GROMACS .gro file of N, CA and C in nm:
model
  486
    1MET      N    1   2.407   0.402   1.990
    1MET     CA    2   2.346   0.412   1.859
    1MET      C    3   2.343   0.557   1.814
    2ALA      N    4   2.377   0.579   1.690
    2ALA     CA    5   2.374   0.715   1.635
    2ALA      C    6   2.229   0.760   1.616
    3PRO      N    7   2.203   0.887   1.636
    3PRO     CA    8   2.067   0.935   1.617
    3PRO      C    9   2.025   0.930   1.470
    4ILE      N   10   1.898   0.922   1.448
    4ILE     CA   11   1.840   0.925   1.313
    4ILE      C   12   1.894   1.048   1.241
    5ALA      N   13   1.918   1.035   1.111
    5ALA     CA   14   1.980   1.144   1.036
    5ALA      C   15   1.914   1.160   0.900
    6VAL      N   16   1.942   1.272   0.837
    6VAL     CA   17   1.891   1.299   0.702
    6VAL      C   18   1.932   1.184   0.610
    7GLY      N   19   1.836   1.136   0.532
    7GLY     CA   20   1.859   1.026   0.439
    7GLY      C   21   1.820   0.891   0.494
    8ASP      N   22   1.810   0.880   0.626
    8ASP     CA   23   1.771   0.753   0.688
    8ASP      C   24   1.623   0.726   0.665
    9THR      N   25   1.588   0.600   0.662
    9THR     CA   26   1.448   0.558   0.668
    9THR      C   27   1.412   0.548   0.815
   10ILE      N   28   1.299   0.605   0.853
   10ILE     CA   29   1.261   0.598   0.994
   10ILE      C   30   1.230   0.453   1.030
   11PRO      N   31   1.270   0.412   1.149
   11PRO     CA   32   1.236   0.276   1.190
   11PRO      C   33   1.086   0.267   1.216
   12ASP      N   34   1.031   0.149   1.196
   12ASP     CA   35   0.891   0.132   1.233
   12ASP      C   36   0.888   0.114   1.384
   13GLY      N   37   0.780   0.146   1.442
   13GLY     CA   38   0.764   0.131   1.586
   13GLY      C   39   0.618   0.148   1.621
   14ILE      N   40   0.584   0.100   1.738
   14ILE     CA   41   0.446   0.106   1.783
   14ILE      C   42   0.433   0.213   1.890
   15LEU      N   43   0.339   0.303   1.866
   15LEU     CA   44   0.306   0.408   1.961
   15LEU      C   45   0.161   0.386   2.004
   16SER      N   46   0.119   0.450   2.112
   16SER     CA   47  -0.015   0.426   2.162
   16SER      C   48  -0.090   0.556   2.185
   17TYR      N   49  -0.222   0.543   2.192
   17TYR     CA   50  -0.312   0.656   2.213
   17TYR      C   51  -0.442   0.602   2.269
   18LEU      N   52  -0.528   0.691   2.315
   18LEU     CA   53  -0.661   0.652   2.362
   18LEU      C   54  -0.763   0.681   2.253
   19ASP      N   55  -0.853   0.586   2.230
   19ASP     CA   56  -0.961   0.612   2.135
   19ASP      C   57  -1.073   0.690   2.205
   20ASN      N   58  -1.181   0.715   2.136
   20ASN     CA   59  -1.290   0.795   2.192
   20ASN      C   60  -1.358   0.731   2.312
   21ASP      N   61  -1.340   0.599   2.330
   21ASP     CA   62  -1.397   0.528   2.445
   21ASP      C   63  -1.294   0.508   2.556
   22ASN      N   64  -1.181   0.578   2.547
   22ASN     CA   65  -1.070   0.570   2.643
   22ASN      C   66  -1.007   0.432   2.652
   23ASN      N   67  -1.007   0.362   2.540
   23ASN     CA   68  -0.937   0.235   2.530
   23ASN      C   69  -0.801   0.260   2.465
   24VAL      N   70  -0.699   0.193   2.516
   24VAL     CA   71  -0.566   0.207   2.460
   24VAL      C   72  -0.561   0.139   2.324
   25GLN      N   73  -0.513   0.213   2.225
   25GLN     CA   74  -0.494   0.161   2.090
   25GLN      C   75  -0.348   0.179   2.052
   26THR      N   76  -0.302   0.099   1.959
   26THR     CA   77  -0.165   0.114   1.911
   26THR      C   78  -0.168   0.141   1.761
   27ILE      N   79  -0.061   0.204   1.716
   27ILE     CA   80  -0.048   0.234   1.574
   27ILE      C   81   0.100   0.227   1.537
   28CYS      N   82   0.127   0.174   1.422
   28CYS     CA   83   0.263   0.166   1.369
   28CYS      C   84   0.296   0.299   1.302
   29ILE      N   85   0.411   0.350   1.331
   29ILE     CA   86   0.451   0.479   1.274
   29ILE      C   87   0.459   0.470   1.122
   30HIS      N   88   0.498   0.357   1.068
   30HIS     CA   89   0.502   0.344   0.922
   30HIS      C   90   0.364   0.358   0.860
   31SER      N   91   0.261   0.312   0.929
   31SER     CA   92   0.125   0.326   0.874
   31SER      C   93   0.082   0.473   0.871
   32LEU      N   94   0.137   0.554   0.959
   32LEU     CA   95   0.106   0.697   0.960
   32LEU      C   96   0.188   0.776   0.858
   33ALA      N   97   0.306   0.727   0.826
   33ALA     CA   98   0.399   0.807   0.747
   33ALA      C   99   0.423   0.758   0.604
   34ALA      N  100   0.382   0.637   0.572
   34ALA     CA  101   0.406   0.585   0.437
   34ALA      C  102   0.334   0.670   0.333
   35ASN      N  103   0.405   0.706   0.229
   35ASN     CA  104   0.350   0.785   0.117
   35ASN      C  105   0.295   0.920   0.160
   36LYS      N  106   0.350   0.976   0.267
   36LYS     CA  107   0.305   1.105   0.318
   36LYS      C  108   0.425   1.193   0.355
   37LYS      N  109   0.395   1.322   0.370
   37LYS     CA  110   0.491   1.417   0.426
   37LYS      C  111   0.445   1.439   0.571
   38VAL      N  112   0.535   1.411   0.664
   38VAL     CA  113   0.502   1.409   0.806
   38VAL      C  114   0.604   1.490   0.885
   39ILE      N  115   0.555   1.561   0.984
   39ILE     CA  116   0.641   1.620   1.085
   39ILE      C  117   0.625   1.536   1.211
   40LEU      N  118   0.733   1.477   1.255
   40LEU     CA  119   0.735   1.401   1.379
   40LEU      C  120   0.821   1.479   1.476
   41PHE      N  121   0.759   1.524   1.586
   41PHE     CA  122   0.838   1.596   1.684
   41PHE      C  123   0.818   1.535   1.821
   42ALA      N  124   0.920   1.548   1.904
   42ALA     CA  125   0.916   1.487   2.037
   42ALA      C  126   0.954   1.588   2.142
   43VAL      N  127   0.900   1.564   2.259
   43VAL     CA  128   0.928   1.648   2.375
   43VAL      C  129   0.972   1.556   2.489
   44PRO      N  130   1.054   1.606   2.581
   44PRO     CA  131   1.097   1.522   2.693
   44PRO      C  132   0.984   1.479   2.786
   45GLY      N  133   0.880   1.561   2.799
   45GLY     CA  134   0.772   1.521   2.888
   45GLY      C  135   0.648   1.606   2.876
   46ALA      N  136   0.535   1.539   2.878
   46ALA     CA  137   0.406   1.608   2.879
   46ALA      C  138   0.396   1.694   3.005
   47PHE      N  139   0.331   1.805   2.992
   47PHE     CA  140   0.303   1.898   3.102
   47PHE      C  141   0.428   1.967   3.156
   48THR      N  142   0.543   1.950   3.092
   48THR     CA  143   0.662   2.021   3.138
   48THR      C  144   0.662   2.161   3.076
   49PRO      N  145   0.727   2.258   3.139
   49PRO     CA  146   0.711   2.398   3.098
   49PRO      C  147   0.742   2.430   2.952
   50THR      N  148   0.862   2.401   2.904
   50THR     CA  149   0.896   2.438   2.767
   50THR      C  150   0.809   2.362   2.668
   51CYS      N  151   0.785   2.236   2.695
   51CYS     CA  152   0.703   2.154   2.606
   51CYS      C  153   0.560   2.209   2.597
   52SER      N  154   0.504   2.241   2.711
   52SER     CA  155   0.364   2.283   2.719
   52SER      C  156   0.340   2.427   2.677
   53LEU      N  157   0.436   2.513   2.703
   53LEU     CA  158   0.416   2.656   2.679
   53LEU      C  159   0.472   2.706   2.547
   54LYS      N  160   0.565   2.632   2.488
   54LYS     CA  161   0.630   2.681   2.366
   54LYS      C  162   0.629   2.578   2.252
   55HIS      N  163   0.690   2.462   2.277
   55HIS     CA  164   0.712   2.366   2.170
   55HIS      C  165   0.581   2.321   2.104
   56VAL      N  166   0.490   2.263   2.180
   56VAL     CA  167   0.364   2.214   2.125
   56VAL      C  168   0.276   2.328   2.073
   57PRO      N  169   0.258   2.437   2.149
   57PRO     CA  170   0.172   2.545   2.097
   57PRO      C  171   0.220   2.601   1.963
   58ASP      N  172   0.350   2.607   1.942
   58ASP     CA  173   0.401   2.659   1.814
   58ASP      C  174   0.361   2.568   1.698
   59PHE      N  175   0.362   2.438   1.719
   59PHE     CA  176   0.318   2.346   1.613
   59PHE      C  177   0.167   2.356   1.591
   60ILE      N  178   0.092   2.371   1.697
   60ILE     CA  179  -0.054   2.387   1.684
   60ILE      C  180  -0.084   2.517   1.611
   61ASP      N  181  -0.018   2.625   1.651
   61ASP     CA  182  -0.041   2.755   1.586
   61ASP      C  183   0.001   2.754   1.440
   62GLY      N  184   0.103   2.678   1.406
   62GLY     CA  185   0.152   2.673   1.269
   62GLY      C  186   0.090   2.563   1.183
   63ALA      N  187  -0.005   2.490   1.238
   63ALA     CA  188  -0.060   2.373   1.169
   63ALA      C  189  -0.117   2.406   1.031
   64GLU      N  190  -0.190   2.515   1.020
   64GLU     CA  191  -0.248   2.550   0.890
   64GLU      C  192  -0.140   2.581   0.787
   65GLU      N  193  -0.033   2.647   0.831
   65GLU     CA  194   0.080   2.675   0.741
   65GLU      C  195   0.148   2.545   0.698
   66PHE      N  196   0.165   2.452   0.791
   66PHE     CA  197   0.223   2.322   0.756
   66PHE      C  198   0.135   2.253   0.651
   67LYS      N  199   0.005   2.257   0.671
   67LYS     CA  200  -0.089   2.193   0.577
   67LYS      C  201  -0.078   2.258   0.439
   68ARG      N  202  -0.070   2.391   0.435
   68ARG     CA  203  -0.054   2.462   0.307
   68ARG      C  204   0.074   2.423   0.234
   69LYS      N  205   0.174   2.385   0.311
   69LYS     CA  206   0.303   2.347   0.253
   69LYS      C  207   0.311   2.197   0.225
   70GLY      N  208   0.197   2.129   0.232
   70GLY     CA  209   0.191   1.989   0.193
   70GLY      C  210   0.212   1.886   0.302
   71VAL      N  211   0.218   1.928   0.426
   71VAL     CA  212   0.237   1.832   0.535
   71VAL      C  213   0.104   1.761   0.562
   72ASP      N  214   0.109   1.629   0.560
   72ASP     CA  215  -0.011   1.548   0.581
   72ASP      C  216  -0.040   1.521   0.729
   73GLU      N  217   0.065   1.503   0.808
   73GLU     CA  218   0.049   1.467   0.949
   73GLU      C  219   0.147   1.546   1.035
   74LEU      N  220   0.098   1.591   1.150
   74LEU     CA  221   0.180   1.650   1.255
   74LEU      C  222   0.165   1.559   1.377
   75ILE      N  223   0.276   1.500   1.419
   75ILE     CA  224   0.272   1.400   1.525
   75ILE      C  225   0.366   1.439   1.637
   76CYS      N  226   0.312   1.449   1.757
   76CYS     CA  227   0.391   1.477   1.877
   76CYS      C  228   0.402   1.348   1.958
   77ILE      N  229   0.524   1.310   1.991
   77ILE     CA  230   0.544   1.193   2.077
   77ILE      C  231   0.619   1.234   2.203
   78SER      N  232   0.595   1.157   2.307
   78SER     CA  233   0.665   1.177   2.432
   78SER      C  234   0.670   1.044   2.506
   79VAL      N  235   0.772   1.029   2.590
   79VAL     CA  236   0.783   0.908   2.671
   79VAL      C  237   0.692   0.929   2.793
   80ASN      N  238   0.567   0.907   2.767
   80ASN     CA  239   0.460   0.912   2.866
   80ASN      C  240   0.360   0.804   2.828
   81ASP      N  241   0.268   0.773   2.916
   81ASP     CA  242   0.166   0.673   2.881
   81ASP      C  243   0.053   0.740   2.803
   82PRO      N  244  -0.032   0.662   2.736
   82PRO     CA  245  -0.137   0.721   2.653
   82PRO      C  246  -0.240   0.800   2.733
   83TYR      N  247  -0.258   0.768   2.860
   83TYR     CA  248  -0.353   0.844   2.943
   83TYR      C  249  -0.301   0.985   2.967
   84VAL      N  250  -0.173   0.996   2.996
   84VAL     CA  251  -0.112   1.128   3.016
   84VAL      C  252  -0.115   1.208   2.886
   85MET      N  253  -0.080   1.143   2.775
   85MET     CA  254  -0.079   1.213   2.646
   85MET      C  255  -0.220   1.260   2.610
   86ASN      N  256  -0.320   1.180   2.638
   86ASN     CA  257  -0.458   1.218   2.610
   86ASN      C  258  -0.500   1.338   2.695
   87ALA      N  259  -0.468   1.333   2.823
   87ALA     CA  260  -0.502   1.445   2.913
   87ALA      C  261  -0.430   1.572   2.868
   88TRP      N  262  -0.305   1.558   2.829
   88TRP     CA  263  -0.227   1.673   2.784
   88TRP      C  264  -0.287   1.731   2.657
   89ALA      N  265  -0.321   1.644   2.562
   89ALA     CA  266  -0.380   1.690   2.435
   89ALA      C  267  -0.508   1.770   2.460
   90LYS      N  268  -0.585   1.730   2.559
   90LYS     CA  269  -0.712   1.799   2.589
   90LYS      C  270  -0.691   1.941   2.640
   91THR      N  271  -0.570   1.973   2.685
   91THR     CA  272  -0.544   2.109   2.733
   91THR      C  273  -0.530   2.208   2.617
   92TYR      N  274  -0.516   2.156   2.495
   92TYR     CA  275  -0.503   2.240   2.376
   92TYR      C  276  -0.635   2.235   2.299
   93GLN      N  277  -0.731   2.308   2.347
   93GLN     CA  278  -0.867   2.302   2.292
   93GLN      C  279  -0.875   2.347   2.147
   94ASP      N  280  -0.784   2.431   2.102
   94ASP     CA  281  -0.785   2.479   1.963
   94ASP      C  282  -0.713   2.384   1.867
   95ASN      N  283  -0.656   2.276   1.916
   95ASN     CA  284  -0.581   2.184   1.832
   95ASN      C  285  -0.674   2.104   1.741
   96LYS      N  286  -0.647   2.111   1.613
   96LYS     CA  287  -0.724   2.034   1.516
   96LYS      C  288  -0.635   1.938   1.437
   97HIS      N  289  -0.505   1.954   1.443
   97HIS     CA  290  -0.418   1.880   1.352
   97HIS      C  291  -0.306   1.799   1.418
   98VAL      N  292  -0.260   1.834   1.536
   98VAL     CA  293  -0.148   1.763   1.597
   98VAL      C  294  -0.200   1.639   1.669
   99LYS      N  295  -0.142   1.522   1.632
   99LYS     CA  296  -0.174   1.397   1.700
   99LYS      C  297  -0.076   1.379   1.816
  100PHE      N  298  -0.125   1.338   1.930
  100PHE     CA  299  -0.042   1.313   2.047
  100PHE      C  300  -0.033   1.162   2.067
  101LEU      N  301   0.088   1.108   2.055
  101LEU     CA  302   0.109   0.964   2.068
  101LEU      C  303   0.211   0.935   2.177
  102ALA      N  304   0.189   0.825   2.246
  102ALA     CA  305   0.273   0.787   2.359
  102ALA      C  306   0.379   0.684   2.320
  103ASP      N  307   0.499   0.707   2.367
  103ASP     CA  308   0.610   0.613   2.356
  103ASP      C  309   0.642   0.569   2.498
  104GLY      N  310   0.546   0.501   2.559
  104GLY     CA  311   0.548   0.473   2.702
  104GLY      C  312   0.674   0.411   2.758
  105SER      N  313   0.736   0.322   2.685
  105SER     CA  314   0.855   0.254   2.735
  105SER      C  315   0.983   0.308   2.673
  106ALA      N  316   0.974   0.412   2.593
  106ALA     CA  317   1.088   0.475   2.525
  106ALA      C  318   1.150   0.386   2.418
  107LYS      N  319   1.081   0.280   2.377
  107LYS     CA  320   1.136   0.191   2.274
  107LYS      C  321   1.154   0.263   2.141
  108TYR      N  322   1.057   0.346   2.104
  108TYR     CA  323   1.071   0.415   1.976
  108TYR      C  324   1.180   0.522   1.984
  109SER      N  325   1.187   0.592   2.094
  109SER     CA  326   1.294   0.690   2.112
  109SER      C  327   1.431   0.623   2.103
  110ASN      N  328   1.442   0.505   2.163
  110ASN     CA  329   1.568   0.430   2.153
  110ASN      C  330   1.596   0.389   2.009
  111ALA      N  331   1.493   0.345   1.936
  111ALA     CA  332   1.512   0.305   1.796
  111ALA      C  333   1.559   0.423   1.710
  112LEU      N  334   1.513   0.543   1.745
  112LEU     CA  335   1.556   0.664   1.674
  112LEU      C  336   1.694   0.713   1.718
  113GLY      N  337   1.745   0.659   1.829
  113GLY     CA  338   1.875   0.702   1.882
  113GLY      C  339   1.869   0.837   1.951
  114VAL      N  340   1.754   0.873   2.005
  114VAL     CA  341   1.736   1.005   2.067
  114VAL      C  342   1.703   0.994   2.216
  115GLU      N  343   1.740   0.882   2.278
  115GLU     CA  344   1.710   0.865   2.419
  115GLU      C  345   1.784   0.969   2.503
  116LEU      N  346   1.721   1.003   2.613
  116LEU     CA  347   1.775   1.104   2.704
  116LEU      C  348   1.752   1.054   2.846
  117ASP      N  349   1.858   1.039   2.922
  117ASP     CA  350   1.847   0.990   3.059
  117ASP      C  351   1.832   1.108   3.154
  118LEU      N  352   1.712   1.124   3.206
  118LEU     CA  353   1.685   1.231   3.303
  118LEU      C  354   1.657   1.174   3.442
  119SER      N  355   1.721   1.059   3.470
  119SER     CA  356   1.700   0.991   3.598
  119SER      C  357   1.740   1.077   3.717
  120GLU      N  358   1.848   1.154   3.702
  120GLU     CA  359   1.892   1.237   3.814
  120GLU      C  360   1.787   1.340   3.854
  121GLY      N  361   1.705   1.381   3.760
  121GLY     CA  362   1.598   1.476   3.789
  121GLY      C  363   1.467   1.408   3.824
  122GLY      N  364   1.470   1.274   3.834
  122GLY     CA  365   1.350   1.200   3.871
  122GLY      C  366   1.257   1.169   3.755
  123LEU      N  367   1.301   1.194   3.632
  123LEU     CA  368   1.214   1.172   3.516
  123LEU      C  369   1.243   1.042   3.442
  124GLY      N  370   1.354   0.976   3.472
  124GLY     CA  371   1.385   0.850   3.406
  124GLY      C  372   1.422   0.865   3.261
  125ALA      N  373   1.397   0.758   3.185
  125ALA     CA  374   1.427   0.757   3.042
  125ALA      C  375   1.328   0.846   2.969
  126ARG      N  376   1.379   0.930   2.882
  126ARG     CA  377   1.297   1.023   2.804
  126ARG      C  378   1.352   1.030   2.663
  127SER      N  379   1.296   1.120   2.585
  127SER     CA  380   1.344   1.147   2.450
  127SER      C  381   1.402   1.287   2.446
  128LYS      N  382   1.507   1.301   2.366
  128LYS     CA  383   1.554   1.436   2.338
  128LYS      C  384   1.444   1.509   2.264
  129ARG      N  385   1.445   1.638   2.272
  129ARG     CA  386   1.353   1.720   2.194
  129ARG      C  387   1.404   1.718   2.050
  130PHE      N  388   1.315   1.691   1.956
  130PHE     CA  389   1.354   1.690   1.815
  130PHE      C  390   1.235   1.720   1.727
  131ALA      N  391   1.265   1.749   1.600
  131ALA     CA  392   1.164   1.762   1.496
  131ALA      C  393   1.223   1.704   1.369
  132LEU      N  394   1.148   1.613   1.309
  132LEU     CA  395   1.189   1.551   1.184
  132LEU      C  396   1.089   1.584   1.075
  133LEU      N  397   1.139   1.616   0.958
  133LEU     CA  398   1.055   1.624   0.838
  133LEU      C  399   1.079   1.493   0.765
  134ILE      N  400   0.971   1.419   0.744
  134ILE     CA  401   0.978   1.286   0.684
  134ILE      C  402   0.891   1.285   0.559
  135GLU      N  403   0.948   1.236   0.449
  135GLU     CA  404   0.871   1.219   0.326
  135GLU      C  405   0.880   1.074   0.284
  136ASN      N  406   0.765   1.008   0.281
  136ASN     CA  407   0.756   0.866   0.247
  136ASN      C  408   0.862   0.784   0.321
  137LEU      N  409   0.865   0.802   0.451
  137LEU     CA  410   0.949   0.728   0.546
  137LEU      C  411   1.096   0.770   0.546
  138LYS      N  412   1.138   0.862   0.460
  138LYS     CA  413   1.276   0.908   0.455
  138LYS      C  414   1.289   1.042   0.527
  139VAL      N  415   1.393   1.055   0.609
  139VAL     CA  416   1.417   1.178   0.682
  139VAL      C  417   1.477   1.282   0.588
  140LYS      N  418   1.411   1.396   0.576
  140LYS     CA  419   1.458   1.507   0.493
  140LYS      C  420   1.525   1.616   0.577
  141VAL      N  421   1.476   1.634   0.700
  141VAL     CA  422   1.534   1.729   0.796
  141VAL      C  423   1.533   1.661   0.932
  142ALA      N  424   1.644   1.671   1.005
  142ALA     CA  425   1.654   1.613   1.139
  142ALA      C  426   1.711   1.718   1.234
  143ASN      N  427   1.623   1.785   1.304
  143ASN     CA  428   1.665   1.886   1.402
  143ASN      C  429   1.654   1.824   1.541
  144ILE      N  430   1.767   1.778   1.590
  144ILE     CA  431   1.773   1.707   1.718
  144ILE      C  432   1.851   1.792   1.817
  145GLU      N  433   1.788   1.821   1.929
  145GLU     CA  434   1.850   1.905   2.032
  145GLU      C  435   1.952   1.827   2.113
  146SER      N  436   2.046   1.899   2.171
  146SER     CA  437   2.138   1.842   2.268
  146SER      C  438   2.071   1.851   2.405
  147GLY      N  439   2.076   1.742   2.478
  147GLY     CA  440   2.015   1.742   2.610
  147GLY      C  441   1.869   1.780   2.603
  148ALA      N  442   1.827   1.871   2.688
  148ALA     CA  443   1.687   1.914   2.692
  148ALA      C  444   1.672   2.056   2.635
  149GLU      N  445   1.766   2.097   2.550
  149GLU     CA  446   1.762   2.232   2.492
  149GLU      C  447   1.641   2.251   2.402
  150PHE      N  448   1.612   2.378   2.369
  150PHE     CA  449   1.505   2.410   2.274
  150PHE      C  450   1.554   2.525   2.187
  151THR      N  451   1.633   2.489   2.083
  151THR     CA  452   1.688   2.592   1.996
  151THR      C  453   1.661   2.564   1.847
  152ILE      N  454   1.653   2.436   1.807
  152ILE     CA  455   1.641   2.405   1.665
  152ILE      C  456   1.521   2.318   1.628
  153SER      N  457   1.443   2.275   1.726
  153SER     CA  458   1.336   2.179   1.698
  153SER      C  459   1.196   2.239   1.695
  154GLY      N  460   1.188   2.371   1.699
  154GLY     CA  461   1.058   2.437   1.699
  154GLY      C  462   0.993   2.439   1.561
  155ALA      N  463   0.867   2.473   1.561
  155ALA     CA  464   0.788   2.478   1.438
  155ALA      C  465   0.848   2.575   1.335
  156GLU      N  466   0.895   2.688   1.381
  156GLU     CA  467   0.950   2.790   1.290
  156GLU      C  468   1.066   2.735   1.208
  157LYS      N  469   1.155   2.660   1.272
  157LYS     CA  470   1.272   2.604   1.202
  157LYS      C  471   1.230   2.503   1.097
  158ILE      N  472   1.131   2.421   1.128
  158ILE     CA  473   1.085   2.319   1.032
  158ILE      C  474   1.009   2.386   0.918
  159LEU      N  475   0.929   2.487   0.950
  159LEU     CA  476   0.857   2.559   0.843
  159LEU      C  477   0.955   2.620   0.743
  160LYS      N  478   1.066   2.674   0.793
  160LYS     CA  479   1.166   2.733   0.701
  160LYS      C  480   1.228   2.628   0.610
  161ALA      N  481   1.232   2.505   0.655
  161ALA     CA  482   1.293   2.397   0.578
  161ALA      C  483   1.200   2.345   0.468
  162LEU      N  484   1.073   2.377   0.476
  162LEU     CA  485   0.977   2.326   0.377
  162LEU      C  486   0.983   2.405   0.247
   0.00000   0.00000   0.00000
């Protein structure tokens, strides 16, 4: 399957998170993105070095600038379970705007065409690192990395596109 591209409508899909009582909840991506400007970015794995030290912190640090430029939602997804995503989100105590959602079975990553097989490294099915600018469910910018690289999907590149 070809990866999601500029002009495409994002597929709907169900992602999960923990509510305040630590119960697993699900949410449809279309309900988060309909009639909104959204940044959807993905990382290969929670708690991994590049993801934890660079990719996510840059979006958290740039959140106010994204908001000033009209972005309604900043959403980070990873092929991890909602418990891991919740624990990871808690490590960013200054985060006020980035939502952490789990794509536990990689179904949404597959629907986007951004699956990444890291089985040889013991990580199994994952998502490529990417950042999408979405306006009312349509992809306006699609910065999708090759393999596990980190060159075009950072916050700075998406901010320049706004």
